[in-house]
Structures are given as C-alpha cells and as structure tokens.
C-alpha cells in the first residue's frame, strides 16, 4: 500500500496506532519482529504491553518527538 510506514524502522519511537482510520492508542515501540509485520508496544500507564500484527488491519504513524522543540 502506497505511503505505508516501514515498521522495521520504528523500534524505540513513539507512534500512533490506528485501525479503520481511528486512533487505537499511542505508545513506544519496544521491538519489531524480523518480518517487520509484527511489533510490541511498551506497557504505559494503565495499558499492558501490546502485540500489534499488521495483517489485522493496523497502521502505524510515527509521532514527532516534542522534546526536540
């Protein structure tokens, strides 16, 4: 799909997770599996660590690090 983010480059970055155009959550990518189709979002506040599989219709967008401003 054109314009889709390459998941292999997301480890350690803050991202926005979407499904069907809706934001599901934001978080930091802990690890990306070798195929770059599956990744782990770190546990954060009240949310558990989450396994995200691209084949289930999720899209990810890196978020700009506001601490760089």
mmCIF file with all atom_site columns, C-alpha atoms in Angstrom:
data_model
loop_
_atom_site.group_PDB
_atom_site.id
_atom_site.type_symbol
_atom_site.label_atom_id
_atom_site.label_alt_id
_atom_site.label_comp_id
_atom_site.label_asym_id
_atom_site.label_entity_id
_atom_site.label_seq_id
_atom_site.pdbx_PDB_ins_code
_atom_site.Cartn_x
_atom_site.Cartn_y
_atom_site.Cartn_z
_atom_site.occupancy
_atom_site.B_iso_or_equiv
_atom_site.pdbx_formal_charge
_atom_site.auth_seq_id
_atom_site.auth_comp_id
_atom_site.auth_asym_id
_atom_site.auth_atom_id
_atom_site.pdbx_PDB_model_num
ATOM 1  C CA . UNK A 1 1  ? 0.000   0.000  0.000  1.00 0.00 ? 1  UNK A CA 1
ATOM 2  C CA . UNK A 1 2  ? 1.451   3.394  -1.002 1.00 0.00 ? 2  UNK A CA 1
ATOM 3  C CA . UNK A 1 3  ? 2.513   5.653  1.824  1.00 0.00 ? 3  UNK A CA 1
ATOM 4  C CA . UNK A 1 4  ? 2.508   2.875  4.417  1.00 0.00 ? 4  UNK A CA 1
ATOM 5  C CA . UNK A 1 5  ? 5.116   3.218  7.175  1.00 0.00 ? 5  UNK A CA 1
ATOM 6  C CA . UNK A 1 6  ? 8.009   0.725  7.178  1.00 0.00 ? 6  UNK A CA 1
ATOM 7  C CA . UNK A 1 7  ? 7.596   -0.919 10.579 1.00 0.00 ? 7  UNK A CA 1
ATOM 8  C CA . UNK A 1 8  ? 11.213  -2.147 10.621 1.00 0.00 ? 8  UNK A CA 1
ATOM 9  C CA . UNK A 1 9  ? 12.379  1.412  11.400 1.00 0.00 ? 9  UNK A CA 1
ATOM 10 C CA . UNK A 1 10 ? 10.073  2.021  14.394 1.00 0.00 ? 10 UNK A CA 1
ATOM 11 C CA . UNK A 1 11 ? 11.873  0.405  17.357 1.00 0.00 ? 11 UNK A CA 1
ATOM 12 C CA . UNK A 1 12 ? 12.289  2.981  20.131 1.00 0.00 ? 12 UNK A CA 1
ATOM 13 C CA . UNK A 1 13 ? 9.958   5.523  18.529 1.00 0.00 ? 13 UNK A CA 1
ATOM 14 C CA . UNK A 1 14 ? 6.669   6.929  19.790 1.00 0.00 ? 14 UNK A CA 1
ATOM 15 C CA . UNK A 1 15 ? 3.853   6.028  17.415 1.00 0.00 ? 15 UNK A CA 1
ATOM 16 C CA . UNK A 1 16 ? 0.139   6.331  16.854 1.00 0.00 ? 16 UNK A CA 1
ATOM 17 C CA . UNK A 1 17 ? -1.671  3.017  16.269 1.00 0.00 ? 17 UNK A CA 1
ATOM 18 C CA . UNK A 1 18 ? -4.755  3.154  14.051 1.00 0.00 ? 18 UNK A CA 1
ATOM 19 C CA . UNK A 1 19 ? -7.368  0.724  12.802 1.00 0.00 ? 19 UNK A CA 1
ATOM 20 C CA . UNK A 1 20 ? -10.110 1.590  10.320 1.00 0.00 ? 20 UNK A CA 1
ATOM 21 C CA . UNK A 1 21 ? -8.957  5.224  10.433 1.00 0.00 ? 21 UNK A CA 1
ATOM 22 C CA . UNK A 1 22 ? -9.477  5.532  14.203 1.00 0.00 ? 22 UNK A CA 1
ATOM 23 C CA . UNK A 1 23 ? -6.736  6.022  16.783 1.00 0.00 ? 23 UNK A CA 1
ATOM 24 C CA . UNK A 1 24 ? -6.484  2.920  18.974 1.00 0.00 ? 24 UNK A CA 1
ATOM 25 C CA . UNK A 1 25 ? -3.615  4.143  21.170 1.00 0.00 ? 25 UNK A CA 1
ATOM 26 C CA . UNK A 1 26 ? -0.229  5.791  21.187 1.00 0.00 ? 26 UNK A CA 1
ATOM 27 C CA . UNK A 1 27 ? 2.940   4.388  22.662 1.00 0.00 ? 27 UNK A CA 1
ATOM 28 C CA . UNK A 1 28 ? 6.593   3.483  22.269 1.00 0.00 ? 28 UNK A CA 1
ATOM 29 C CA . UNK A 1 29 ? 7.642   0.582  20.060 1.00 0.00 ? 29 UNK A CA 1
ATOM 30 C CA . UNK A 1 30 ? 9.629   -1.845 22.198 1.00 0.00 ? 30 UNK A CA 1
ATOM 31 C CA . UNK A 1 31 ? 10.583  -4.281 19.450 1.00 0.00 ? 31 UNK A CA 1
ATOM 32 C CA . UNK A 1 32 ? 9.835   -5.156 15.830 1.00 0.00 ? 32 UNK A CA 1
ATOM 33 C CA . UNK A 1 33 ? 9.911   -8.792 14.731 1.00 0.00 ? 33 UNK A CA 1
ATOM 34 C CA . UNK A 1 34 ? 12.210  -9.750 11.867 1.00 0.00 ? 34 UNK A CA 1
ATOM 35 C CA . UNK A 1 35 ? 9.495   -9.755 9.215  1.00 0.00 ? 35 UNK A CA 1
ATOM 36 C CA . UNK A 1 36 ? 8.510   -6.170 10.205 1.00 0.00 ? 36 UNK A CA 1
ATOM 37 C CA . UNK A 1 37 ? 4.830   -7.215 10.193 1.00 0.00 ? 37 UNK A CA 1
ATOM 38 C CA . UNK A 1 38 ? 4.534   -7.532 13.975 1.00 0.00 ? 38 UNK A CA 1
ATOM 39 C CA . UNK A 1 39 ? 5.686   -5.244 16.751 1.00 0.00 ? 39 UNK A CA 1
ATOM 40 C CA . UNK A 1 40 ? 5.375   -4.753 20.509 1.00 0.00 ? 40 UNK A CA 1
ATOM 41 C CA . UNK A 1 41 ? 4.170   -1.516 22.072 1.00 0.00 ? 41 UNK A CA 1
ATOM 42 C CA . UNK A 1 42 ? 5.597   -0.953 25.561 1.00 0.00 ? 42 UNK A CA 1
ATOM 43 C CA . UNK A 1 43 ? 3.383   -1.035 28.621 1.00 0.00 ? 43 UNK A CA 1
ATOM 44 C CA . UNK A 1 44 ? 2.417   2.502  29.560 1.00 0.00 ? 44 UNK A CA 1
ATOM 45 C CA . UNK A 1 45 ? 0.401   3.818  32.500 1.00 0.00 ? 45 UNK A CA 1
ATOM 46 C CA . UNK A 1 46 ? -2.673  1.576  32.726 1.00 0.00 ? 46 UNK A CA 1
ATOM 47 C CA . UNK A 1 47 ? -2.067  -0.194 29.386 1.00 0.00 ? 47 UNK A CA 1
ATOM 48 C CA . UNK A 1 48 ? -0.356  -3.557 29.093 1.00 0.00 ? 48 UNK A CA 1
ATOM 49 C CA . UNK A 1 49 ? 2.345   -4.358 26.579 1.00 0.00 ? 49 UNK A CA 1
ATOM 50 C CA . UNK A 1 50 ? 0.562   -4.895 23.266 1.00 0.00 ? 50 UNK A CA 1
ATOM 51 C CA . UNK A 1 51 ? 1.386   -7.137 20.309 1.00 0.00 ? 51 UNK A CA 1
ATOM 52 C CA . UNK A 1 52 ? 0.373   -5.472 17.036 1.00 0.00 ? 52 UNK A CA 1
ATOM 53 C CA . UNK A 1 53 ? 0.027   -7.514 13.835 1.00 0.00 ? 53 UNK A CA 1
ATOM 54 C CA . UNK A 1 54 ? -0.160  -5.632 10.527 1.00 0.00 ? 54 UNK A CA 1
ATOM 55 C CA . UNK A 1 55 ? -2.316  -8.408 8.999  1.00 0.00 ? 55 UNK A CA 1
ATOM 56 C CA . UNK A 1 56 ? -5.153  -7.460 11.381 1.00 0.00 ? 56 UNK A CA 1
ATOM 57 C CA . UNK A 1 57 ? -5.579  -4.095 9.630  1.00 0.00 ? 57 UNK A CA 1
ATOM 58 C CA . UNK A 1 58 ? -3.455  -1.889 11.891 1.00 0.00 ? 58 UNK A CA 1
ATOM 59 C CA . UNK A 1 59 ? -1.485  1.055  10.574 1.00 0.00 ? 59 UNK A CA 1
ATOM 60 C CA . UNK A 1 60 ? 1.194   2.947  12.462 1.00 0.00 ? 60 UNK A CA 1
ATOM 61 C CA . UNK A 1 61 ? 2.346   6.531  12.164 1.00 0.00 ? 61 UNK A CA 1
ATOM 62 C CA . UNK A 1 62 ? 5.486   7.788  13.907 1.00 0.00 ? 62 UNK A CA 1
ATOM 63 C CA . UNK A 1 63 ? 4.847   10.808 16.113 1.00 0.00 ? 63 UNK A CA 1
ATOM 64 C CA . UNK A 1 64 ? 7.206   13.749 16.218 1.00 0.00 ? 64 UNK A CA 1
ATOM 65 C CA . UNK A 1 65 ? 9.236   13.951 19.406 1.00 0.00 ? 65 UNK A CA 1
ATOM 66 C CA . UNK A 1 66 ? 8.008   17.133 21.080 1.00 0.00 ? 66 UNK A CA 1
ATOM 67 C CA . UNK A 1 67 ? 11.112  17.215 23.305 1.00 0.00 ? 67 UNK A CA 1
ATOM 68 C CA . UNK A 1 68 ? 13.146  18.281 20.260 1.00 0.00 ? 68 UNK A CA 1
ATOM 69 C CA . UNK A 1 69 ? 11.364  21.647 20.008 1.00 0.00 ? 69 UNK A CA 1
#
